[in-house]
mmCIF file of C-alpha atoms in Angstrom:
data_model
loop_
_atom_site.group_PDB
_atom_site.id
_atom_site.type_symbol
_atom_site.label_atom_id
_atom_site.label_comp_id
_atom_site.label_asym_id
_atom_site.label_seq_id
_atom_site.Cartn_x
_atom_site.Cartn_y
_atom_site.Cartn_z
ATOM 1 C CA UNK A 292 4.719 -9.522 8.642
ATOM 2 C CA UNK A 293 2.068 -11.390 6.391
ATOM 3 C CA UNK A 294 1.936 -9.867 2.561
ATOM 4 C CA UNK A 295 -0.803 -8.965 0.721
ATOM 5 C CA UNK A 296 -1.312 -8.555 -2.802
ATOM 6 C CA UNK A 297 -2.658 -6.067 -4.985
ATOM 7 C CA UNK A 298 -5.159 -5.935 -7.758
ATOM 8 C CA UNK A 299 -6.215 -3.250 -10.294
ATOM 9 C CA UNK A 300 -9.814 -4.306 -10.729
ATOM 10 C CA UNK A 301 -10.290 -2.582 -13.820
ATOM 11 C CA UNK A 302 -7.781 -4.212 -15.403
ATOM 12 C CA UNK A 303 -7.930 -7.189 -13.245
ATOM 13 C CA UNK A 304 -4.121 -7.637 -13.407
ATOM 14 C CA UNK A 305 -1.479 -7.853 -10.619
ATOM 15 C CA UNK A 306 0.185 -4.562 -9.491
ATOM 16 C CA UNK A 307 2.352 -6.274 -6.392
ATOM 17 C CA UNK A 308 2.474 -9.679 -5.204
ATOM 18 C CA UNK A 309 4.375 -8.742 -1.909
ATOM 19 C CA UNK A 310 2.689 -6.054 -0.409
ATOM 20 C CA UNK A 311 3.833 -4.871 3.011
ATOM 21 C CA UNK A 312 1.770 -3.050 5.565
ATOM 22 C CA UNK A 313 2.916 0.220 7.429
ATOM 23 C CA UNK A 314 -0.276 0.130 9.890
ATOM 24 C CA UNK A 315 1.252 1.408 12.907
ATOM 25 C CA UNK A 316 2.956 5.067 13.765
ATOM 26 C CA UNK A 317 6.631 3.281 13.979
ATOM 27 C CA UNK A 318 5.780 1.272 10.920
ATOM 28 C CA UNK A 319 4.400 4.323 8.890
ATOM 29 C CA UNK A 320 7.546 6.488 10.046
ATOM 30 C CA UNK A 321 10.276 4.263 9.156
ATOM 31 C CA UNK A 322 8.480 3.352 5.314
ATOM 32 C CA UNK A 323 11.039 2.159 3.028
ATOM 33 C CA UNK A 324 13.897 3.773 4.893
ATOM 34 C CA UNK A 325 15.856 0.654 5.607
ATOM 35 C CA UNK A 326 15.419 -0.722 2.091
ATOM 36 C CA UNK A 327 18.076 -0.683 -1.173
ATOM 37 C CA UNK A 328 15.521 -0.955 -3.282
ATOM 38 C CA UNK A 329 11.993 -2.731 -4.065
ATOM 39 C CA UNK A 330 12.660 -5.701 -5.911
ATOM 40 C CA UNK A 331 9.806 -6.176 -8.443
ATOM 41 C CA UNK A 332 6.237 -7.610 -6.811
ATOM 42 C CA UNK A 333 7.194 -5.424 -3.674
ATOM 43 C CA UNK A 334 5.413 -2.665 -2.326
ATOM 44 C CA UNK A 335 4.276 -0.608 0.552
ATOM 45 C CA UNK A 336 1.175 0.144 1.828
ATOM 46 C CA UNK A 337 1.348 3.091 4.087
ATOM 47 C CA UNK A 338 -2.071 3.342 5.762
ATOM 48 C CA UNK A 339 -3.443 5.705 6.647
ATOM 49 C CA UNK A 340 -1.556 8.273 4.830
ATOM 50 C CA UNK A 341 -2.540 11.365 3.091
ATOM 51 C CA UNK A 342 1.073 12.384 1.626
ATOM 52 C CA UNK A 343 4.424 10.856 1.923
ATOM 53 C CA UNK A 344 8.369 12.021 1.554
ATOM 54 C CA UNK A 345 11.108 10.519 0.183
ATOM 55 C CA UNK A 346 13.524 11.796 2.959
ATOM 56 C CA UNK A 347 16.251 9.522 3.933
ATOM 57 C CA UNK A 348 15.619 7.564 1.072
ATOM 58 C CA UNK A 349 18.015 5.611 -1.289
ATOM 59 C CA UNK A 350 16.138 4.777 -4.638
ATOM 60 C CA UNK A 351 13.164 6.351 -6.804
ATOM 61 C CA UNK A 352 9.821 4.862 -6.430
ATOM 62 C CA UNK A 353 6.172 5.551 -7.430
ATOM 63 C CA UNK A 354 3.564 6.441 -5.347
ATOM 64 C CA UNK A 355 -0.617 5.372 -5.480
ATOM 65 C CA UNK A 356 -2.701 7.233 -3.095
ATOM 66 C CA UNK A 357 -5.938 5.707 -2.840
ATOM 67 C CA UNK A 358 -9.463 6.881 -1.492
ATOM 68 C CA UNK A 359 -11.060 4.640 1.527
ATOM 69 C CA UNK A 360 -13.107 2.943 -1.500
ATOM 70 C CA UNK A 361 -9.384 1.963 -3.013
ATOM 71 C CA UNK A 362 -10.141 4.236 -6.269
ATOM 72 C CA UNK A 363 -6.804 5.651 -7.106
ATOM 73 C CA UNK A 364 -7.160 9.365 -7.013
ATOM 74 C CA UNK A 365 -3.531 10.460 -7.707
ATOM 75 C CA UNK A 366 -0.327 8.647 -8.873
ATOM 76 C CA UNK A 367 3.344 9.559 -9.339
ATOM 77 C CA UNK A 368 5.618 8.117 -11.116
ATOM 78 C CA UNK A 369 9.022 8.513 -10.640
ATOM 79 C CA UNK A 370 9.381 10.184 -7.485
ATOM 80 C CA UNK A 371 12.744 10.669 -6.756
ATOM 81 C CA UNK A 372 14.241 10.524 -2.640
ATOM 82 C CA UNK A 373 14.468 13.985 -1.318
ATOM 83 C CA UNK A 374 11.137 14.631 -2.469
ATOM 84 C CA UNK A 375 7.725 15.268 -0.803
ATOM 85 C CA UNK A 376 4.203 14.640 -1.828
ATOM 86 C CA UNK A 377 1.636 16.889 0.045
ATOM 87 C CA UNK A 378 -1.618 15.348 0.789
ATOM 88 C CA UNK A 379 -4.409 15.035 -1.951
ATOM 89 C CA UNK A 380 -8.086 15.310 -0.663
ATOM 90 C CA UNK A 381 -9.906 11.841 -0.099
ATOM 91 C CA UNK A 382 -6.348 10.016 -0.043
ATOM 92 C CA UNK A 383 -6.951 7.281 2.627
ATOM 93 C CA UNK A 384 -3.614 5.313 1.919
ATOM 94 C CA UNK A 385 -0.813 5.760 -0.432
ATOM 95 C CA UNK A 386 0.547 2.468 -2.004
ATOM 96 C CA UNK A 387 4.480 2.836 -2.704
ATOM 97 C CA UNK A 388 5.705 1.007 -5.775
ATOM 98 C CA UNK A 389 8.682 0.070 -8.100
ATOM 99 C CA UNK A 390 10.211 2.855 -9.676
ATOM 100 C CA UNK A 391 7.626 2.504 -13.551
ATOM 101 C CA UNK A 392 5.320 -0.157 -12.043
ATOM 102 C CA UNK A 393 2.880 2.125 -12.621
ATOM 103 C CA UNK A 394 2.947 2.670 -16.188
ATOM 104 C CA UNK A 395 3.808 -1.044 -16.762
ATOM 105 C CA UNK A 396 0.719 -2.010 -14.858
ATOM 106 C CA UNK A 397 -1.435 0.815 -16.718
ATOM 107 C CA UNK A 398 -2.632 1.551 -13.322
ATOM 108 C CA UNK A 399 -4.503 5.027 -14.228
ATOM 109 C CA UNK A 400 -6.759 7.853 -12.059
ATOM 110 C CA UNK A 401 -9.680 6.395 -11.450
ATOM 111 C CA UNK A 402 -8.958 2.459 -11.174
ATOM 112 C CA UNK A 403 -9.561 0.692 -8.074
ATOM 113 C CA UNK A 404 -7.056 -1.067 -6.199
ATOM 114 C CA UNK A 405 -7.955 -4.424 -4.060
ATOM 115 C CA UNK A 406 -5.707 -5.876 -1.687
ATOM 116 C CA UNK A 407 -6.231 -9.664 -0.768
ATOM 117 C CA UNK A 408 -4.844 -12.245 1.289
ATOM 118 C CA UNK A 409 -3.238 -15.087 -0.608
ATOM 119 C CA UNK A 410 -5.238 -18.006 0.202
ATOM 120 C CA UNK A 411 -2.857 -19.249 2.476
ATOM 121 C CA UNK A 412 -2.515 -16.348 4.601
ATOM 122 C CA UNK A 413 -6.733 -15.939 4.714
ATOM 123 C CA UNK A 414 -6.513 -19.343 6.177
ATOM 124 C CA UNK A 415 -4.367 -18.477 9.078
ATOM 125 C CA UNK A 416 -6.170 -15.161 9.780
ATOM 126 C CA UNK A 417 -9.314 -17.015 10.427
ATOM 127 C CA UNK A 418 -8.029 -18.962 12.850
ATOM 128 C CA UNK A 419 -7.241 -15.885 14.803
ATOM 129 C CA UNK A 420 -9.016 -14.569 17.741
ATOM 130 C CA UNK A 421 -7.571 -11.336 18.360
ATOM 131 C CA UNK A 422 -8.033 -10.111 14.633
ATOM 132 C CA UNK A 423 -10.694 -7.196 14.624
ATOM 133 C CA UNK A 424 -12.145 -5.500 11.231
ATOM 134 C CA UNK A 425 -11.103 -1.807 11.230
ATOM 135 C CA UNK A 426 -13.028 0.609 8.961
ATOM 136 C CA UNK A 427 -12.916 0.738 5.068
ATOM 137 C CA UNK A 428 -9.555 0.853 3.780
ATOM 138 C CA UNK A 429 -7.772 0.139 7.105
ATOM 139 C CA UNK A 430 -10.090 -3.371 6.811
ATOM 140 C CA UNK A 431 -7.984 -3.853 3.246
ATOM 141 C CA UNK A 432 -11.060 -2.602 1.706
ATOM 142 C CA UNK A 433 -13.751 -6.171 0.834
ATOM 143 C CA UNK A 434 -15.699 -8.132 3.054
ATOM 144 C CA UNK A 435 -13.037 -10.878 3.923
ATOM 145 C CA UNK A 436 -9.885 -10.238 2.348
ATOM 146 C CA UNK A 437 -7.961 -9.155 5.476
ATOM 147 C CA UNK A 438 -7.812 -8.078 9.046
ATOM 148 C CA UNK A 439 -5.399 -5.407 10.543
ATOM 149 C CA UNK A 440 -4.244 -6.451 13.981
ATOM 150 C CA UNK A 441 -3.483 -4.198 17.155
ATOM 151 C CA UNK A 442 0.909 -4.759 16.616
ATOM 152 C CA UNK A 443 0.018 -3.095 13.012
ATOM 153 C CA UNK A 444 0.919 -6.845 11.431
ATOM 154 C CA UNK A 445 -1.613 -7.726 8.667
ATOM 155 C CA UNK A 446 -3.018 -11.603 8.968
#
């Protein structure tokens, strides 16, 4: 699976470096289940997604849920396994992060979040027939950044 990488325009600063994509039902079901822990640069984007659980989980993360615009319209920190987050209004996709990458980043209500290819990666994409361009944030939001295939792999 290709990785993205995610900005906080606002502050144009790095939130994750290694973003994964949970784009498909079996993707978006099994979330960070198999995983010890996020190392730091790592996330998930879980897409689309309203509200997530930590059920089954093994470590404490924090969780983004974005609008289909990428304006972060809820955030929280420290969300320990066992716990659920019901579904905000407007969330499009929920971004799953480090356990404090949120306040370290300063990532706040309101910012918006842009996920790009790294160069590399657009490179390949293009070269791609069977990529298509969903709609807004299943697209990874800007004109060009990235395209979500069919297998739920991100280009």
């Amino acid at each position: 699976m290709k990785r993205l990488l995610a900005r906080n325009i606002n502050l144009n600063s790095v939130i994750a470096d290694k973003v994964g994509v949970a784009a498909t039902r079996a993707a978006r079901r099994t979330g960070l289940l198999n995983h010890d822990c996020l190392a730091p640069g790592e996330a998930l984007w879980i897409v689309p997604s309203r509200g997530v659980h930590t059920f089954g989980m093994k470590f404490t993360i924090d969780v983004v849920a974005l609008d289909e615009r990428g304006v972060v319209i809820d955030c929280v920190p420290h969300m320990k396994p066992w716990r659920i987050r019901l579904p905000r209004r407007g969330t499009a996709g929920v971004l799953e992060l480090p356990e404090g990458r949120v306040a370290a980043s300063g990532t706040e209500i309101g910012h918006r979040i842009l996920f790009e290819m790294t160069s590399a990666d657009y490179a390949d994409a293009t070269d791609r027939p069977q990529a298509r361009k969903a709609g807004s944030l299943a697209s990874v939001q800007a004109h060009g950044t990235a395209d979500v295939f069919d297998s739920g792999e991100v280009a």
